[in-house]
Short mmCIF file of C-alpha atoms and ligand atoms in Angstrom, two decimals:
data_model
loop_
_atom_site.label_atom_id
_atom_site.label_comp_id
_atom_site.label_asym_id
_atom_site.label_seq_id
_atom_site.Cartn_x
_atom_site.Cartn_y
_atom_site.Cartn_z
CA MET A 3 64.07 50.54 116.87
CA ARG A 4 67.16 52.60 117.40
CA GLN A 5 66.98 52.09 121.07
CA GLN A 6 66.64 48.31 120.80
CA ILE A 7 69.53 48.15 118.31
CA GLN A 8 71.82 50.23 120.51
CA GLU A 9 70.87 48.29 123.64
CA ALA A 10 71.64 44.97 121.90
CA LEU A 11 75.09 46.38 120.75
CA ARG A 12 75.85 47.50 124.26
CA LEU A 13 75.20 44.04 125.71
CA SER A 14 77.61 42.40 123.18
CA LYS A 15 80.65 40.62 124.64
CA ALA A 16 82.58 40.66 121.36
CA ASP A 17 85.38 42.90 120.35
CA TYR A 18 83.31 44.36 117.59
CA THR A 19 79.63 43.88 116.69
CA GLU A 20 77.54 45.12 113.88
CA ILE A 21 73.79 44.90 113.19
CA ARG A 22 72.31 45.45 109.68
CA LEU A 23 68.57 45.40 109.22
CA GLU A 24 66.89 45.60 105.87
CA GLU A 25 63.35 46.00 104.55
CA LYS A 26 63.04 45.68 100.81
CA GLU A 27 59.85 46.29 98.75
CA SER A 28 60.16 45.26 95.08
CA THR A 29 57.82 44.97 92.07
CA ARG A 30 58.36 43.17 88.82
CA VAL A 31 56.36 42.79 85.63
CA VAL A 32 57.47 40.47 82.90
CA PHE A 33 55.94 40.07 79.38
CA GLN A 34 57.18 37.26 77.25
CA GLY A 35 56.01 37.00 73.58
CA LYS A 36 52.38 38.18 73.73
CA ASP A 37 51.79 36.98 77.29
CA LEU A 38 52.08 38.55 80.71
CA GLU A 39 54.39 36.13 82.28
CA ASN A 40 54.80 37.46 85.81
CA ILE A 41 53.52 40.40 87.87
CA GLY A 42 53.79 41.06 91.57
CA SER A 43 55.26 42.75 94.56
CA VAL A 44 57.44 41.29 97.27
CA LEU A 45 58.31 42.50 100.71
CA ASP A 46 61.52 41.04 102.15
CA LYS A 47 62.60 41.79 105.66
CA GLY A 48 65.45 40.57 107.83
CA GLY A 49 68.72 41.21 109.46
CA ILE A 50 72.24 40.09 110.09
CA VAL A 51 74.63 40.39 113.13
CA ARG A 52 78.26 40.10 112.72
CA SER A 53 80.54 39.71 115.75
CA LEU A 54 84.23 39.70 115.84
CA ILE A 55 86.49 38.16 118.54
CA LYS A 56 89.92 39.27 117.41
CA ASN A 57 91.85 36.10 118.28
CA LYS A 58 89.11 33.72 117.07
CA GLY A 59 87.26 35.22 114.15
CA TRP A 60 83.85 36.30 112.86
CA GLY A 61 80.51 34.93 113.88
CA VAL A 62 77.38 35.67 111.91
CA ALA A 63 73.68 35.28 112.68
CA THR A 64 70.92 36.02 110.05
CA PHE A 65 67.26 36.23 110.75
CA ASN A 66 63.85 37.33 109.51
CA ASN A 67 62.20 38.15 112.81
CA LEU A 68 63.52 41.43 114.01
CA GLU A 69 62.41 40.87 117.61
CA ASP A 70 64.89 40.13 120.41
CA LEU A 71 68.07 41.52 118.87
CA ALA A 72 70.09 40.90 121.97
CA ASN A 73 69.50 37.20 121.50
CA LYS A 74 70.75 37.51 117.77
CA VAL A 75 73.79 39.30 119.04
CA GLU A 76 74.42 36.51 121.48
CA GLN A 77 74.05 33.87 118.70
CA ALA A 78 76.69 35.66 116.53
CA TYR A 79 79.05 35.88 119.54
CA GLN A 80 78.60 32.21 120.18
CA CYS A 81 79.52 31.49 116.52
CA ALA A 82 82.66 33.72 116.80
CA LEU A 83 83.69 31.78 119.91
CA VAL A 84 84.12 28.63 117.87
CA ALA A 85 85.71 30.32 114.90
CA SER A 86 89.36 29.58 114.17
CA SER A 87 90.99 32.24 112.06
CA PRO A 88 94.63 31.38 111.21
CA GLU A 89 95.71 34.88 112.32
CA PRO A 90 94.23 37.61 114.56
CA ILE A 91 91.72 39.86 112.79
CA GLU A 92 92.08 43.56 113.11
CA LEU A 93 89.85 46.25 111.66
CA VAL A 94 91.35 49.46 110.33
CA GLU A 95 89.92 52.48 112.22
CA VAL A 96 86.99 54.38 110.70
CA GLU A 97 85.38 57.40 112.22
CA PRO A 98 81.83 56.56 113.53
CA VAL A 99 79.02 58.16 111.58
CA ASP A 100 75.49 58.99 112.57
CA THR A 101 73.48 59.87 109.51
CA THR A 102 70.39 59.35 107.37
CA ILE A 103 70.45 59.12 103.64
CA PRO A 104 66.85 59.15 102.16
CA ALA A 105 65.97 58.27 98.61
CA ASN A 106 65.25 61.43 96.73
CA LEU A 107 62.71 60.31 94.07
CA GLU A 108 61.05 62.63 91.59
CA ARG A 109 58.14 60.28 91.31
CA ASP A 110 58.11 57.58 93.92
CA PHE A 111 57.40 54.20 92.11
CA ARG A 112 55.69 52.97 95.34
CA ASP A 113 52.90 55.46 94.57
CA VAL A 114 52.54 54.12 90.94
CA SER A 115 49.79 51.57 90.44
CA LEU A 116 50.63 48.05 89.33
CA ALA A 117 48.37 48.62 86.33
CA GLU A 118 50.46 51.55 85.16
CA LYS A 119 53.73 49.55 85.56
CA LYS A 120 52.12 46.69 83.66
CA SER A 121 51.03 48.91 80.76
CA LEU A 122 54.57 50.43 80.51
CA ALA A 123 56.16 46.97 80.24
CA GLU A 124 53.50 45.96 77.75
CA ARG A 125 54.07 49.06 75.63
CA TYR A 126 57.82 48.27 75.32
CA ASN A 127 56.95 44.68 74.53
CA GLU A 128 54.60 45.80 71.80
CA VAL A 129 57.15 48.14 70.37
CA MET A 130 59.53 45.12 69.79
CA ARG A 131 56.72 42.81 68.53
CA GLY A 132 55.61 45.43 66.06
CA TYR A 133 59.01 46.11 64.59
CA SER A 134 59.21 43.13 62.18
CA GLU A 135 57.59 39.90 61.37
CA ARG A 136 60.90 38.38 61.85
CA ILE A 137 60.77 39.05 65.55
CA ILE A 138 59.62 35.65 66.89
CA ASP A 139 59.97 36.23 70.63
CA THR A 140 60.27 39.11 73.03
CA TYR A 141 60.99 39.66 76.73
CA ALA A 142 60.07 42.98 78.33
CA VAL A 143 60.57 43.64 82.08
CA TYR A 144 59.89 46.48 84.36
CA SER A 145 61.24 46.27 87.91
CA ASP A 146 61.68 48.55 90.85
CA SER A 147 62.86 48.15 94.43
CA LEU A 148 63.46 50.24 97.54
CA SER A 149 65.60 48.87 100.35
CA ARG A 150 65.70 50.59 103.71
CA VAL A 151 68.81 49.57 105.53
CA ILE A 152 69.88 50.42 109.05
CA LEU A 153 73.59 49.74 109.85
CA ALA A 154 74.81 50.12 113.43
CA ASN A 155 77.96 49.02 115.10
CA SER A 156 79.48 48.80 118.56
CA GLN A 157 81.80 51.75 117.75
CA GLY A 158 79.00 54.21 117.52
CA THR A 159 77.90 54.20 113.79
CA TYR A 160 74.23 54.42 113.03
CA ILE A 161 73.35 54.85 109.36
CA GLU A 162 69.85 54.71 107.87
CA THR A 163 69.92 54.54 104.03
CA GLU A 164 67.22 54.19 101.38
CA ARG A 165 68.48 52.51 98.21
CA PRO A 166 66.14 52.79 95.27
CA SER A 167 66.34 51.11 91.97
CA VAL A 168 64.28 51.17 88.84
CA ALA A 169 64.87 49.24 85.64
CA VAL A 170 63.62 48.22 82.26
CA VAL A 171 64.83 45.38 80.11
CA ALA A 172 63.96 44.77 76.43
CA ALA A 173 65.16 41.69 74.69
CA ALA A 174 64.28 40.50 71.19
CA ILE A 175 64.83 37.30 69.20
CA ALA A 176 64.71 37.37 65.39
CA ARG A 177 64.60 34.50 63.03
CA ASP A 178 65.20 33.90 59.40
CA GLY A 179 64.99 30.17 58.51
CA ASP A 180 67.44 28.52 60.84
CA ASN A 181 69.28 31.67 61.52
CA ILE A 182 68.28 32.97 65.03
CA GLN A 183 69.66 36.06 66.54
CA GLN A 184 68.98 37.86 69.79
CA ALA A 185 69.67 41.32 71.26
CA TYR A 186 68.83 43.18 74.44
CA GLU A 187 68.92 46.59 75.88
CA THR A 188 68.51 47.71 79.48
CA ASP A 189 68.31 50.89 81.46
CA ALA A 190 68.44 51.18 85.24
CA GLY A 191 69.38 53.54 87.96
CA PRO A 192 68.70 54.73 91.58
CA PHE A 193 65.79 56.88 90.42
CA GLY A 194 62.10 57.31 90.46
CA PHE A 195 59.35 56.07 88.01
CA GLU A 196 59.97 59.02 85.72
CA TYR A 197 63.33 57.48 84.61
CA VAL A 198 61.81 54.50 82.81
CA LEU A 199 59.13 56.45 80.90
CA GLU A 200 59.67 57.19 77.16
CA LYS A 201 62.06 54.31 76.55
CA ASP A 202 60.44 53.28 73.29
CA GLU A 203 63.74 53.84 71.58
CA LEU A 204 65.49 51.31 73.74
CA ALA A 205 62.93 48.65 72.94
CA LEU A 206 63.18 49.55 69.21
CA LYS A 207 67.01 49.32 69.38
CA ALA A 208 66.83 45.79 70.75
CA ALA A 209 64.40 44.69 68.04
CA ARG A 210 66.35 46.46 65.26
CA GLN A 211 69.68 44.95 66.46
CA ALA A 212 68.20 41.50 66.51
CA VAL A 213 66.88 41.88 62.95
CA ASP A 214 70.07 43.49 61.65
CA LEU A 215 72.14 40.58 63.09
CA LEU A 216 70.25 38.19 60.80
CA SER A 217 72.03 39.69 57.84
CA ALA A 218 75.42 40.19 59.54
CA ARG A 219 78.22 37.86 58.58
CA PRO A 220 80.37 36.05 61.20
CA VAL A 221 83.54 37.92 61.82
CA LYS A 222 86.72 36.50 60.32
CA GLY A 223 88.96 35.40 63.18
CA GLY A 224 92.36 37.10 63.49
CA VAL A 225 94.31 39.93 65.13
CA TYR A 226 92.89 43.42 64.73
CA PRO A 227 92.96 46.84 66.10
CA VAL A 228 89.70 47.08 67.99
CA VAL A 229 87.70 50.08 69.20
CA LEU A 230 85.40 49.36 72.10
CA ASP A 231 82.35 51.45 72.72
CA PRO A 232 81.99 53.03 76.23
CA LEU A 233 79.67 50.23 77.45
CA LEU A 234 82.04 47.37 76.56
CA ALA A 235 85.09 49.30 77.69
CA GLY A 236 83.30 49.71 81.03
CA VAL A 237 82.50 45.99 81.23
CA PHE A 238 86.06 45.07 80.27
CA ILE A 239 87.70 47.19 82.94
CA HIS A 240 85.24 45.96 85.59
CA GLU A 241 85.55 42.16 84.71
CA ALA A 242 89.10 41.84 83.53
CA PHE A 243 90.80 44.31 85.86
CA GLY A 244 88.41 45.44 88.58
CA HIS A 245 87.87 42.14 90.22
CA LEU A 246 91.72 41.66 90.60
CA SER A 247 91.69 44.96 92.65
CA GLU A 248 89.47 43.42 95.31
CA SER A 249 91.81 42.88 98.21
CA ASP A 250 90.21 39.84 99.82
CA PHE A 251 90.95 38.09 96.59
CA VAL A 252 94.45 39.54 96.31
CA TYR A 253 95.29 38.66 99.95
CA GLU A 254 94.15 35.06 99.69
CA ASN A 255 95.62 34.26 96.23
CA PRO A 256 99.43 34.13 95.95
CA LYS A 257 99.41 34.37 92.24
CA ALA A 258 97.19 37.48 92.41
CA GLN A 259 99.51 38.98 95.07
CA GLU A 260 102.35 38.54 92.64
CA MET A 261 100.44 40.21 89.83
CA MET A 262 99.04 43.10 91.73
CA VAL A 263 102.10 44.77 93.02
CA LEU A 264 101.62 48.48 93.64
CA GLY A 265 103.87 50.45 91.38
CA ARG A 266 103.79 47.94 88.57
CA ARG A 267 103.24 49.32 85.12
CA PHE A 268 99.89 48.17 83.67
CA GLY A 269 99.46 50.43 80.67
CA LYS A 270 100.62 53.51 78.83
CA ASP A 271 100.75 56.95 80.54
CA LEU A 272 97.28 57.84 79.14
CA LEU A 273 95.52 55.13 81.13
CA HIS A 274 93.84 56.03 84.37
CA VAL A 275 91.25 53.88 86.18
CA TYR A 276 89.24 54.49 89.36
CA ASP A 277 86.45 53.15 91.53
CA ASP A 278 84.28 55.76 93.18
CA GLY A 279 81.28 55.11 95.43
CA SER A 280 80.81 58.81 96.30
CA ILE A 281 79.43 60.02 93.02
CA SER A 282 75.69 60.30 93.65
CA GLY A 283 73.08 58.96 91.20
CA LEU A 284 74.94 55.89 89.84
CA ARG A 285 74.10 52.17 90.12
CA GLY A 286 77.02 51.48 92.47
CA THR A 287 76.84 54.63 94.51
CA THR A 288 77.77 53.72 98.17
CA LEU A 289 77.99 56.91 100.23
CA TYR A 290 78.60 54.62 103.09
CA ASP A 291 79.46 50.96 102.62
CA ASP A 292 78.05 48.11 104.68
CA GLU A 293 80.65 48.61 107.32
CA GLY A 294 79.98 52.35 107.55
CA THR A 295 83.13 53.45 105.72
CA PRO A 296 82.52 56.49 103.54
CA GLY A 297 82.83 55.98 99.74
CA ARG A 298 85.51 57.88 98.02
CA ARG A 299 87.35 57.93 94.75
CA ASN A 300 90.06 55.29 94.83
CA TRP A 301 92.60 55.54 91.98
CA LEU A 302 93.59 52.04 90.82
CA ILE A 303 95.72 52.92 87.80
CA LYS A 304 97.30 56.33 87.41
CA ASP A 305 99.50 57.24 84.47
CA GLY A 306 99.53 53.49 83.56
CA VAL A 307 100.76 52.45 86.99
CA LEU A 308 98.96 50.37 89.60
CA VAL A 309 98.47 52.76 92.55
CA GLY A 310 95.65 51.34 94.68
CA ARG A 311 93.09 48.67 95.39
CA LEU A 312 89.80 48.16 97.11
CA HIS A 313 89.29 47.27 100.75
CA SER A 314 87.07 46.27 103.59
CA ARG A 315 88.13 47.30 107.06
CA GLU A 316 89.68 43.87 107.53
CA THR A 317 91.74 43.73 104.33
CA ALA A 318 92.93 47.33 104.80
CA ALA A 319 94.25 46.41 108.29
CA LYS A 320 95.83 43.18 106.94
CA MET A 321 97.67 45.00 104.12
CA GLY A 322 98.49 48.10 105.98
CA GLU A 323 96.46 50.37 103.66
CA GLN A 324 93.68 52.94 103.93
CA PRO A 325 90.00 51.91 104.16
CA SER A 326 88.39 52.61 100.78
CA GLY A 327 84.60 52.06 101.36
CA ASN A 328 84.22 48.84 99.31
CA ALA A 329 82.71 46.37 101.82
CA ARG A 330 79.27 45.65 100.36
CA ALA A 331 76.64 42.95 100.90
CA ILE A 332 73.95 42.11 98.39
CA ASN A 333 71.28 41.89 101.17
CA TYR A 334 70.85 41.00 104.88
CA ARG A 335 71.49 37.32 104.22
CA PHE A 336 75.20 38.00 103.67
CA PRO A 337 78.13 39.65 105.48
CA PRO A 338 79.88 42.37 103.35
CA ILE A 339 82.76 41.36 101.12
CA VAL A 340 85.20 43.50 99.09
CA ARG A 341 83.20 44.75 95.99
CA MET A 342 83.50 47.37 93.29
CA THR A 343 81.15 50.40 93.38
CA ASN A 344 81.38 52.60 90.23
CA THR A 345 84.44 51.54 88.25
CA ALA A 346 85.71 53.60 85.28
CA ILE A 347 88.42 54.30 82.80
CA ASP A 348 88.96 58.03 83.04
CA ASN A 349 88.08 60.33 80.16
CA GLY A 350 90.84 60.90 77.56
CA ALA A 351 91.49 63.30 74.77
CA THR A 352 90.84 61.49 71.48
CA PRO A 353 87.66 62.22 69.49
CA PHE A 354 86.01 59.07 68.02
CA GLU A 355 86.57 59.97 64.32
CA GLU A 356 90.30 60.53 65.09
CA MET A 357 90.44 57.13 66.85
CA ILE A 358 89.22 55.18 63.72
CA LYS A 359 90.58 57.28 60.92
CA ASP A 360 93.95 55.49 60.67
CA ILE A 361 92.54 52.00 60.95
CA LYS A 362 92.76 50.27 57.62
CA LEU A 363 91.02 47.07 58.84
CA GLY A 364 89.68 46.77 62.38
CA ILE A 365 86.64 46.11 64.49
CA TYR A 366 84.24 48.37 66.29
CA ALA A 367 82.85 46.29 69.15
CA CYS A 368 79.82 47.40 71.14
CA ASP A 369 78.03 46.29 74.18
CA ALA A 370 78.84 43.13 76.11
CA TYR A 371 77.09 39.75 75.91
CA GLY A 372 78.68 37.82 78.73
CA GLY A 373 82.28 36.95 79.30
CA GLN A 374 84.68 35.03 81.40
CA THR A 375 87.85 35.94 83.23
CA GLN A 376 90.38 33.70 84.96
CA LEU A 377 93.16 35.68 86.65
CA GLU A 378 94.90 37.55 83.84
CA ASN A 379 93.02 35.77 81.00
CA PHE A 380 89.62 37.05 79.74
CA SER A 381 87.21 36.48 76.91
CA PHE A 382 84.10 38.54 76.15
CA SER A 383 81.46 38.45 73.62
CA SER A 384 80.32 41.81 72.21
CA GLY A 385 76.59 42.33 71.73
CA TYR A 386 77.15 43.52 68.19
CA ALA A 387 80.05 44.93 66.14
CA TYR A 388 81.02 46.47 62.82
CA MET A 389 84.12 46.21 60.64
CA ILE A 390 86.21 49.36 60.37
CA ARG A 391 87.47 49.75 56.74
CA ASP A 392 89.82 52.57 55.64
CA GLY A 393 88.98 54.68 58.63
CA GLN A 394 85.14 54.33 58.29
CA ILE A 395 82.58 52.25 60.10
CA ALA A 396 81.54 49.53 57.62
CA GLU A 397 79.32 46.49 57.73
CA MET A 398 77.90 44.76 60.81
CA VAL A 399 79.48 41.49 61.87
CA LYS A 400 78.36 38.97 64.40
CA ASP A 401 80.04 36.39 66.86
CA VAL A 402 82.81 38.81 67.92
CA ILE A 403 84.58 37.28 70.83
CA LEU A 404 87.50 39.19 72.30
CA ALA A 405 90.11 37.10 74.08
CA GLY A 406 93.44 37.91 75.55
CA ASN A 407 95.74 38.53 78.39
CA LEU A 408 94.85 41.46 80.66
CA PHE A 409 98.36 42.89 80.94
CA SER A 410 99.20 42.87 77.22
CA THR A 411 95.72 44.14 76.43
CA LEU A 412 96.05 47.09 78.89
CA GLU A 413 99.48 47.81 77.57
CA ASN A 414 98.00 47.85 74.01
CA ILE A 415 95.42 50.52 74.74
CA ASP A 416 96.87 53.39 72.67
CA ALA A 417 93.89 55.82 72.51
CA ILE A 418 91.33 56.95 74.95
CA GLY A 419 88.30 58.82 73.84
CA ASN A 420 87.00 62.23 75.08
CA ASP A 421 83.36 60.93 75.28
CA PHE A 422 83.20 59.36 78.77
CA LYS A 423 79.85 57.86 79.66
CA TRP A 424 78.46 55.94 82.71
CA ALA A 425 76.46 52.83 81.80
CA PHE A 426 73.06 52.42 83.40
CA THR A 427 72.54 48.75 82.81
CA SER A 428 70.45 46.49 84.85
CA GLY A 429 71.60 43.22 86.43
CA GLY A 430 74.95 43.50 88.26
CA CYS A 431 78.00 41.90 89.50
CA GLY A 432 78.43 38.50 90.87
CA LYS A 433 81.01 37.36 93.49
CA GLY A 434 80.84 34.24 95.64
CA ASN A 435 77.10 33.65 95.81
CA GLN A 436 76.27 37.28 96.07
CA TYR A 437 74.55 38.25 92.81
CA PRO A 438 73.47 40.65 91.36
CA LEU A 439 75.06 43.59 93.17
CA PRO A 440 74.32 46.95 91.46
CA VAL A 441 77.52 48.50 90.15
CA GLY A 442 78.37 51.36 87.91
CA MET A 443 80.72 51.10 84.95
CA GLY A 444 82.05 53.96 82.98
CA ALA A 445 84.49 54.68 80.10
CA PRO A 446 84.94 56.60 76.95
CA HIS A 447 85.69 54.79 73.62
CA ILE A 448 89.05 53.12 73.79
CA ARG A 449 91.26 51.67 71.05
CA ILE A 450 93.35 48.60 71.62
CA GLN A 451 95.92 47.31 69.17
CA ASN A 452 96.54 43.61 68.42
CA VAL A 453 93.43 42.05 69.84
CA THR A 454 92.76 38.41 69.06
CA ILE A 455 89.23 37.98 67.77
CA GLY A 456 87.75 34.55 67.72
CA GLY A 457 85.45 33.74 64.82
CA GLU A 458 85.42 31.89 61.51
ZN1 ZN B 524 81.76 41.73 88.49
#
């Protein structure tokens, strides 16, 4: 295969050519209510060629049949010939790499029988169903996948990577009269089958949360000091801030360019934010991105000041900055675009008890349940939340929606916890029509003053 790929690249007439081939095996088991809803394995195989003619633009060819790569390279070249980029496209220089990155699985899920995977999902489903008579519906999923990706380009890069993923999802719906509440928990990572064993507690938590929410009162709308748990803080920094750091967006959007000026103050001195694809064992780990650029730690906010952003080779060249290793594609059907890897608020110094002890009336918001962002405005629903009264965690409340302006919210972060945690949630990030891309999110608890909470 290597020989065919290199021969096809050698014949290319473009200024730059890249071939990415992928073979992905995946398995999924879904229980809904008392029924097995879906079970099966899929093998997906294909490739993409991307060609660049500097004064014209990119040409792309995608395919499922991996024969005759030279012809696919020619197709991409023909597309590039008729492209009409408004300005010449340059790629920032990246050292060619020749390497293999195998998956290192303790127990390879490809060697586990479908029956065992089924009984695992069934067990988590039964844990939820057995929790309470008020649980009226459940959804339990086991899934795994392993992608083998070969990336080669005309500059000498040849990288073979195995990307594993294993996940469980447990969702429960509880009912009391016409009061219906739901909760879900997930756990996922680039690991073997061993990772998703013994997750009864996760299923139990989803069921318990849904039932507890039945007796929670809706939160009273207003402006509160809010403490976010690490999961919600991670989602917040990814959604509300991280996407604005993606340079393809910044470059194309004049409003974003105005907002994202390096050196601009975004928060107090205690706020540090980074994106890092080089940490192994996380959902967004990208030792080499889909252009062959090595992942690294990219500081985005340091001491409260905007200091960096995320790049592909093209955006780095356009903006005269360093490549950051953030060109990622969800699969072989798409060219890479600028994406986050593992994005985090760096650990701070404040213990949780310290953070809440001076709050007379506030909210402790946990877990995210969807949200929206539009440039600097965001709104998020927390999965569940509690009131904070006189420095103590008090009763559970529901329907907590945090809304606000990114800049004033970041500025209002006045305490950062010392309990940093990476989230290992399933699902992923969406951009354009590339969804779900596995990403990592991390944060400690954070406290934000003056947050507008929607509610009754
Ligand atoms: Zn996202």
